[in-house]
XYZ file of C-alpha atoms in Angstrom:
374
model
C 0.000 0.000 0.000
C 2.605 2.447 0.931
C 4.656 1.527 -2.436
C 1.055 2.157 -4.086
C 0.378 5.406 -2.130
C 3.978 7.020 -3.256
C 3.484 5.833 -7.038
C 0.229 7.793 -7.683
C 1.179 10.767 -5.542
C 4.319 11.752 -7.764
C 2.657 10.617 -10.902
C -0.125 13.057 -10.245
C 1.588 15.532 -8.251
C 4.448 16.245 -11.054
C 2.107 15.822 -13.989
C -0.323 17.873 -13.357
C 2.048 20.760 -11.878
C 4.327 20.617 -14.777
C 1.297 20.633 -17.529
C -0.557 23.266 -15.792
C 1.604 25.392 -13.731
C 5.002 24.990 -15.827
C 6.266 26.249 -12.706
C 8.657 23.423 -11.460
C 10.573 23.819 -14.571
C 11.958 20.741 -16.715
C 12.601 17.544 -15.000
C 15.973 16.585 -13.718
C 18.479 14.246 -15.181
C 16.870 11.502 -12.661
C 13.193 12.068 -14.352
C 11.589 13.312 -11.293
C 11.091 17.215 -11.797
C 11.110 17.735 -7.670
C 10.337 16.043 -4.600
C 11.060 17.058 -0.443
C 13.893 13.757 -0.317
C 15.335 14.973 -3.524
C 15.283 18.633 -2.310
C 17.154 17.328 1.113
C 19.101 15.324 -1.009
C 20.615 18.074 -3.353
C 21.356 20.560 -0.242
C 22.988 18.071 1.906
C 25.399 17.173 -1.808
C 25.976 20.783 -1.780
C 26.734 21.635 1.612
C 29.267 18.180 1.198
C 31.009 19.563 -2.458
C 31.198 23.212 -2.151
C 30.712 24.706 1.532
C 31.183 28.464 1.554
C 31.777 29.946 -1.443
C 32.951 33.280 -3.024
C 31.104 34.807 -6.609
C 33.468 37.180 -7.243
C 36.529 35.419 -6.809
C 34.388 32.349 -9.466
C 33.935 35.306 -11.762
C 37.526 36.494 -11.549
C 38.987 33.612 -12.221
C 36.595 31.364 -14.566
C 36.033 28.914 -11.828
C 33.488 26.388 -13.170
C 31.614 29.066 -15.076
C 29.968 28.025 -18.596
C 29.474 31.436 -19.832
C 25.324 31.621 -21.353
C 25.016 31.635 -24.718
C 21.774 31.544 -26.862
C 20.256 28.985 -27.257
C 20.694 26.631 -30.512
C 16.979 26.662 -31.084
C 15.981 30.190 -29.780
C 14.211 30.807 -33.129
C 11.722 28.284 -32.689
C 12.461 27.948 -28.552
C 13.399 24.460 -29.190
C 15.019 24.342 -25.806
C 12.145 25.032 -24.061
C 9.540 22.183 -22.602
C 6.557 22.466 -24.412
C 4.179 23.433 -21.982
C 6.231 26.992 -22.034
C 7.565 26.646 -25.866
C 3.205 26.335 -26.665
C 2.729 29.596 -24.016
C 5.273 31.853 -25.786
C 3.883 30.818 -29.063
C 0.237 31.370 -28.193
C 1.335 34.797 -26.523
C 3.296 35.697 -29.629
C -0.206 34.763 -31.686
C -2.705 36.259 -30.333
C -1.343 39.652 -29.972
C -2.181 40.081 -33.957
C -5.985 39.002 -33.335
C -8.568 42.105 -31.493
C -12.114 41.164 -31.329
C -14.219 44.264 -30.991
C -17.753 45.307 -30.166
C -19.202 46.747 -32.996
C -21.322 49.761 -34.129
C -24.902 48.365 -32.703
C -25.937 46.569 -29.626
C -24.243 43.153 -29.618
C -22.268 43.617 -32.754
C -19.055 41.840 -33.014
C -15.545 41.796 -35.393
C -12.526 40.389 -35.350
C -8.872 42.761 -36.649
C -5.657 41.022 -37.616
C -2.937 43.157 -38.717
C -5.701 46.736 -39.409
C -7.992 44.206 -41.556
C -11.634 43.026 -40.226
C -11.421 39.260 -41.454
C -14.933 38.455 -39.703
C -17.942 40.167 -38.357
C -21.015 39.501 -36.685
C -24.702 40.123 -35.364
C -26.833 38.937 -32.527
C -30.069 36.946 -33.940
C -33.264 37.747 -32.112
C -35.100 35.594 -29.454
C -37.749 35.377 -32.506
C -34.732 33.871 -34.776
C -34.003 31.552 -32.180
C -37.471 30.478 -31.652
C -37.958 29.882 -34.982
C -34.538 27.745 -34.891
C -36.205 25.368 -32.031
C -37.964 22.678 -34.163
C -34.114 21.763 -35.314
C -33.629 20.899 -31.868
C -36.396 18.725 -31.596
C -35.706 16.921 -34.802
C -32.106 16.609 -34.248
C -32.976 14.691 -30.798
C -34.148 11.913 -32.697
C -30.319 10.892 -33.221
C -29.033 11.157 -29.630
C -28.760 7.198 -29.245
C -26.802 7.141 -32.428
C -23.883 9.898 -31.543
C -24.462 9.714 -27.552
C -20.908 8.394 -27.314
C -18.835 10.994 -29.843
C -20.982 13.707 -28.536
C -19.849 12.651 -24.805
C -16.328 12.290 -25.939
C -16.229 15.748 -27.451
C -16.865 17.378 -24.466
C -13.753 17.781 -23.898
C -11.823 16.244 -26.959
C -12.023 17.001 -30.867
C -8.583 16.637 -31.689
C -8.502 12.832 -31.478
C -11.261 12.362 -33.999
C -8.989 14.454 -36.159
C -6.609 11.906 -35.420
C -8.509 9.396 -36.707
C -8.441 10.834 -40.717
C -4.611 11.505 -40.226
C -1.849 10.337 -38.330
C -1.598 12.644 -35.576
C 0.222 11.379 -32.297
C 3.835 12.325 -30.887
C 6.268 11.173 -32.827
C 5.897 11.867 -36.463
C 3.419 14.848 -36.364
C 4.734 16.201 -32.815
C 4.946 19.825 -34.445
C 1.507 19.189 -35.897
C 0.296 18.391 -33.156
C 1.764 21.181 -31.447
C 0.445 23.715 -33.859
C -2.855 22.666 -33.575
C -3.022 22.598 -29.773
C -2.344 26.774 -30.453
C -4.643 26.836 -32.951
C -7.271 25.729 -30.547
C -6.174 27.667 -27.568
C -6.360 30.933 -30.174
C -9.428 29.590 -31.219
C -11.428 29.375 -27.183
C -9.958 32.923 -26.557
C -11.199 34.634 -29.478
C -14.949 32.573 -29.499
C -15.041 33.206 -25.663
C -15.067 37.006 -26.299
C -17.772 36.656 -29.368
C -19.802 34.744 -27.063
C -19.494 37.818 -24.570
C -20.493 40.386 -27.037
C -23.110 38.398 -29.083
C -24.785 36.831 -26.365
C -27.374 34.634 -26.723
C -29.716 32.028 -24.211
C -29.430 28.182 -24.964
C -31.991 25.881 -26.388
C -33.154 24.717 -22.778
C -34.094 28.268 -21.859
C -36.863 28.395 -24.373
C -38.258 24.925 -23.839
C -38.098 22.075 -20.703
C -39.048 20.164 -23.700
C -35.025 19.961 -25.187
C -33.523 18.071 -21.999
C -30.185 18.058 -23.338
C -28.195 14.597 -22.432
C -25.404 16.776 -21.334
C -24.927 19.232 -19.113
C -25.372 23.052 -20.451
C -22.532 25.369 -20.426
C -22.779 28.580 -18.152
C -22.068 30.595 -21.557
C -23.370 31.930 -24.599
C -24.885 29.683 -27.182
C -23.926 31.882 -30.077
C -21.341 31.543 -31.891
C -20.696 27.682 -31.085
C -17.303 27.113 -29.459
C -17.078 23.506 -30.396
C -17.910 24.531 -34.326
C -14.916 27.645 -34.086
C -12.473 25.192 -32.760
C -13.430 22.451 -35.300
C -13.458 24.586 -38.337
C -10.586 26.291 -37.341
C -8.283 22.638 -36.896
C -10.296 21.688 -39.992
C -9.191 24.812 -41.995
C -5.383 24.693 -40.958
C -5.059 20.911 -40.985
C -6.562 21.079 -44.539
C -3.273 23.113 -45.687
C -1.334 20.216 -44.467
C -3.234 17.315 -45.622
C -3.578 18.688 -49.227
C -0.469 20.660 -49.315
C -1.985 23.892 -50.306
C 1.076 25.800 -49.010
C 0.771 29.041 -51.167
C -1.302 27.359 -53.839
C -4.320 28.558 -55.834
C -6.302 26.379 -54.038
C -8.115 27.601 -50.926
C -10.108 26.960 -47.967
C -13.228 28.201 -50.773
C -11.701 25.133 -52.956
C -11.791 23.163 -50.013
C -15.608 23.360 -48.736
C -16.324 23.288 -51.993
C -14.695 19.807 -52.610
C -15.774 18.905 -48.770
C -12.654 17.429 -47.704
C -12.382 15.288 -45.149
C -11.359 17.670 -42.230
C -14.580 20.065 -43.244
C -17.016 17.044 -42.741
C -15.565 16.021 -39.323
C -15.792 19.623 -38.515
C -19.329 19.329 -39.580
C -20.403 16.007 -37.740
C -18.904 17.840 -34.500
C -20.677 20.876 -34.430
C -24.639 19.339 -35.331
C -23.757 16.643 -32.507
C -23.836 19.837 -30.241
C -27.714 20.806 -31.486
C -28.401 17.056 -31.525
C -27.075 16.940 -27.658
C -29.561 19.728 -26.966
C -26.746 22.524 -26.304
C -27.011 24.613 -29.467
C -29.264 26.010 -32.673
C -27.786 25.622 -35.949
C -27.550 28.848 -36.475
C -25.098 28.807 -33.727
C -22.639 26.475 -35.516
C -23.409 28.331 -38.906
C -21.812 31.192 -37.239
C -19.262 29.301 -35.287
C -18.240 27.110 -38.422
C -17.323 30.734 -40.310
C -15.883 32.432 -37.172
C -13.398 28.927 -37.364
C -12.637 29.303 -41.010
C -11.689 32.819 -40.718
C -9.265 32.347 -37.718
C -7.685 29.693 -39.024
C -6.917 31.556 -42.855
C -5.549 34.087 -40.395
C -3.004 32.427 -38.819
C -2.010 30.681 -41.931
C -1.709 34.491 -43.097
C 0.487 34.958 -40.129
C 2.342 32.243 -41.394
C 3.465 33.709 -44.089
C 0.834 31.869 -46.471
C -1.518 33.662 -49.498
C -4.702 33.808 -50.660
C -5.780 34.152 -47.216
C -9.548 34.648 -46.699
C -11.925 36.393 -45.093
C -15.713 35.798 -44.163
C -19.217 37.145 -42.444
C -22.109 35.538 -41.268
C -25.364 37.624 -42.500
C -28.497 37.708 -40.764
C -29.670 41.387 -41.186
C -32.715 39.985 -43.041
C -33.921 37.856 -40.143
C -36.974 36.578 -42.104
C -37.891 33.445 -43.953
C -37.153 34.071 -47.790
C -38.039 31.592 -50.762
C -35.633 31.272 -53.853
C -32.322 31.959 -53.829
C -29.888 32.155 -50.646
C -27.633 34.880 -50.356
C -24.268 33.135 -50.425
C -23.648 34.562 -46.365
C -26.835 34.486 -45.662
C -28.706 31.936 -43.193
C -32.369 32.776 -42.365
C -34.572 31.982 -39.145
C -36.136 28.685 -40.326
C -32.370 27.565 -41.822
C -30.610 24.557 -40.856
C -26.344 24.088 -40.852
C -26.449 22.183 -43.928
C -24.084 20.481 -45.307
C -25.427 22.155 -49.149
C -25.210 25.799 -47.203
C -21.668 25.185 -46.418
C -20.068 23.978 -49.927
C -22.894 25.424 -52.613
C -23.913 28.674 -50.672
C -26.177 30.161 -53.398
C -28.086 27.272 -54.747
C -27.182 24.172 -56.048
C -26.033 25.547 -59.541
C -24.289 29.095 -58.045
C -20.584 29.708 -57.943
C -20.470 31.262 -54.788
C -18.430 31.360 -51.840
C -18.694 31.909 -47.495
C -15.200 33.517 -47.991
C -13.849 36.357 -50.409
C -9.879 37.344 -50.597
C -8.424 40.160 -48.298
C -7.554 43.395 -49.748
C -3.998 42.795 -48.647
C -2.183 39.523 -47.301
C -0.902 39.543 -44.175
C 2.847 40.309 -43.171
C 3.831 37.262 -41.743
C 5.798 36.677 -38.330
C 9.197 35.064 -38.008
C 8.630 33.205 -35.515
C 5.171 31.856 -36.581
C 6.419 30.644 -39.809
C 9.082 28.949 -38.035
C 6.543 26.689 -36.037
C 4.727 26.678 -39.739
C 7.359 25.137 -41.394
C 8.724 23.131 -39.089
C 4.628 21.193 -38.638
C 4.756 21.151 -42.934
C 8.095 19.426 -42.831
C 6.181 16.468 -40.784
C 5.128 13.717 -43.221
């Protein structure tokens, strides 16, 4: 028991500390980061080797001093764990992205670099009303995705996984890039959420009973459709190597590749679970797209993107669909996302920027580096 009782303690203790805190810094040469008998250990070995000591006279005279140098890998802060290399990196990010509140009640944009590369309304509690019966019929397919919808509570990058290898060997930088993609991705959506507010599907109806809990925040713009569209958009650049190529995120919805129908199936399994309207992963799905084009624009790549999701006219319409548009009675189709328009239009969610981005040294660096992965 006692063997037992010390095993889980400093498996737990030193995992979760260094993946949370990063404050015990890098483990030791012996594994374990820190413990009280290695503390005691270390300053009984000191007090043993060196006893009093003078700096000055080390300084003087070169005594045992390895004089710092930079790092081999300070571009890309190789040398770092990567717990602090992914901090620095996501710091370094998201000071180019500024979500803003916009010039009527609720109204929301997000700046990169001077350029608005997304902007947004607030529907109505009539638009959401109106959005209710998808709820209902969606609910008829809880038994069928109870389990992915469970698992995605808390984890979408393993079903990404599952249409690529993605693990920690050959697509460690990959993997890396994507875990700042996402954690980009829940800061920016967290701050739409604020400004665009809106009340879940339970608030309007006992009726919906969600089989999973309800979040404390906003339903609109879906978080779990951002952060899937916005993997789906940059992992779509690697899978098809469109590295500075014609083709596009536009091409890419368009030929519904395989990481923009995963990013789909996650966000209706929210509305089927009872936690969201469609309209909230219409606007989520975009918001995603639109990040991620960013950061590939920050990257140094071209023919970055932007998008909008419009709902000015918040009224049933027959014929034609604007290609941004998605009306009150409207469902997150899988049609709306690659033919927006009408079956026979050529028209797009996403339009070119007026200028491309200037890209980041650093950024590029981690870029390049998850690109070189194969």
């Amino acid at each position: 028991m006692l063997t037992s009782g010390n095993g889980t303690g400093n498996g737990t203790g030193n995992g979760t500390g260094n993946g949370t805190g990063n404050g015990t810094g890098a483990p030791h040469a012996g594994g374990t980061s820190s413990s009280p008998l290695l503390n005691h250990a270390l300053t009984t070995t000191h007090d043993g080797l060196v006893g009093y000591w003078d700096p000055d006279h080390d300084l003087e005279n070169g005594r045992n001093l390895q004089p710092p140098t930079q790092p081999h890998e300070y571009g890309t802060l190789g040398y770092l764990t990567d717990g602090n290399r992914q901090s620095i990196a996501l710091g370094i990010l998201s000071s180019f992205f500024r979500v803003e509140a916009g010039d009527s009640e609720y109204a929301c944009r997000l700046m990169v670099q001077g350029q608005k590369v997304y902007h947004l309304q607030t529907p109505s509690l009539t638009y959401l009303g109106k959005q209710l019966i998808w709820v209902r019929n969606y609910a008829d397919l809880r038994s069928d995705r109870i389990a992915e919808i469970n698992t995605q509570i808390g984890d979408i990058k393993s079903f990404f996984g599952a249409i690529m290898r993605l693990d920690g060997t050959q697509r460690k930088r990959t993997l890396e890039f994507l875990h700042i993609v996402q954690q980009l991705t829940i800061q920016i959506e967290m701050q739409f959420k604020h400004y665009c507010w809106c009340p879940r599907p339970i608030q309007f109806s006992a009726n919906v009973t969600p089989i999973i809990q309800t979040p404390d925040h906003s339903s609109f713009p879906s978080g779990h459709a951002t952060e899937a569209f916005a993997i789906a958009t940059v992992l779509d650049h690697i899978l098809y190597d469109r590295a500075n190529s014609e083709t596009s995120t536009k091409h890419a919805l368009k030929d519904w590749t395989m990481p923009f129908r995963l990013a789909h199936r996650i966000a209706v399994n929210r509305t089927i679970a009872g936690v969201h309207f469609p309209v909230d992963s219409a606007a989520g799905a975009l918001l995603g797209c639109a990040i991620g084009n960013a950061v590939l624009g920050l990257c140094g790549e071209k023919n970055v993107q932007r998008t909008y999701l419009d709902m000015s006219d918040q009224t049933d319409r027959d014929g034609d669909i604007g290609p941004n548009k998605f009306h009150q009675g409207q469902d997150f189709t899988t049609t709306w996302l690659r033919k927006p328009g009408g079956e026979d239009g050529n028209q797009s969610h996403l339009e070119r920027m007026d200028r491309e981005f200037e890209g980041d040294p650093f950024l590029k660096s981690l870029w390049v580096r998850a690109g070189e992965e194969k």
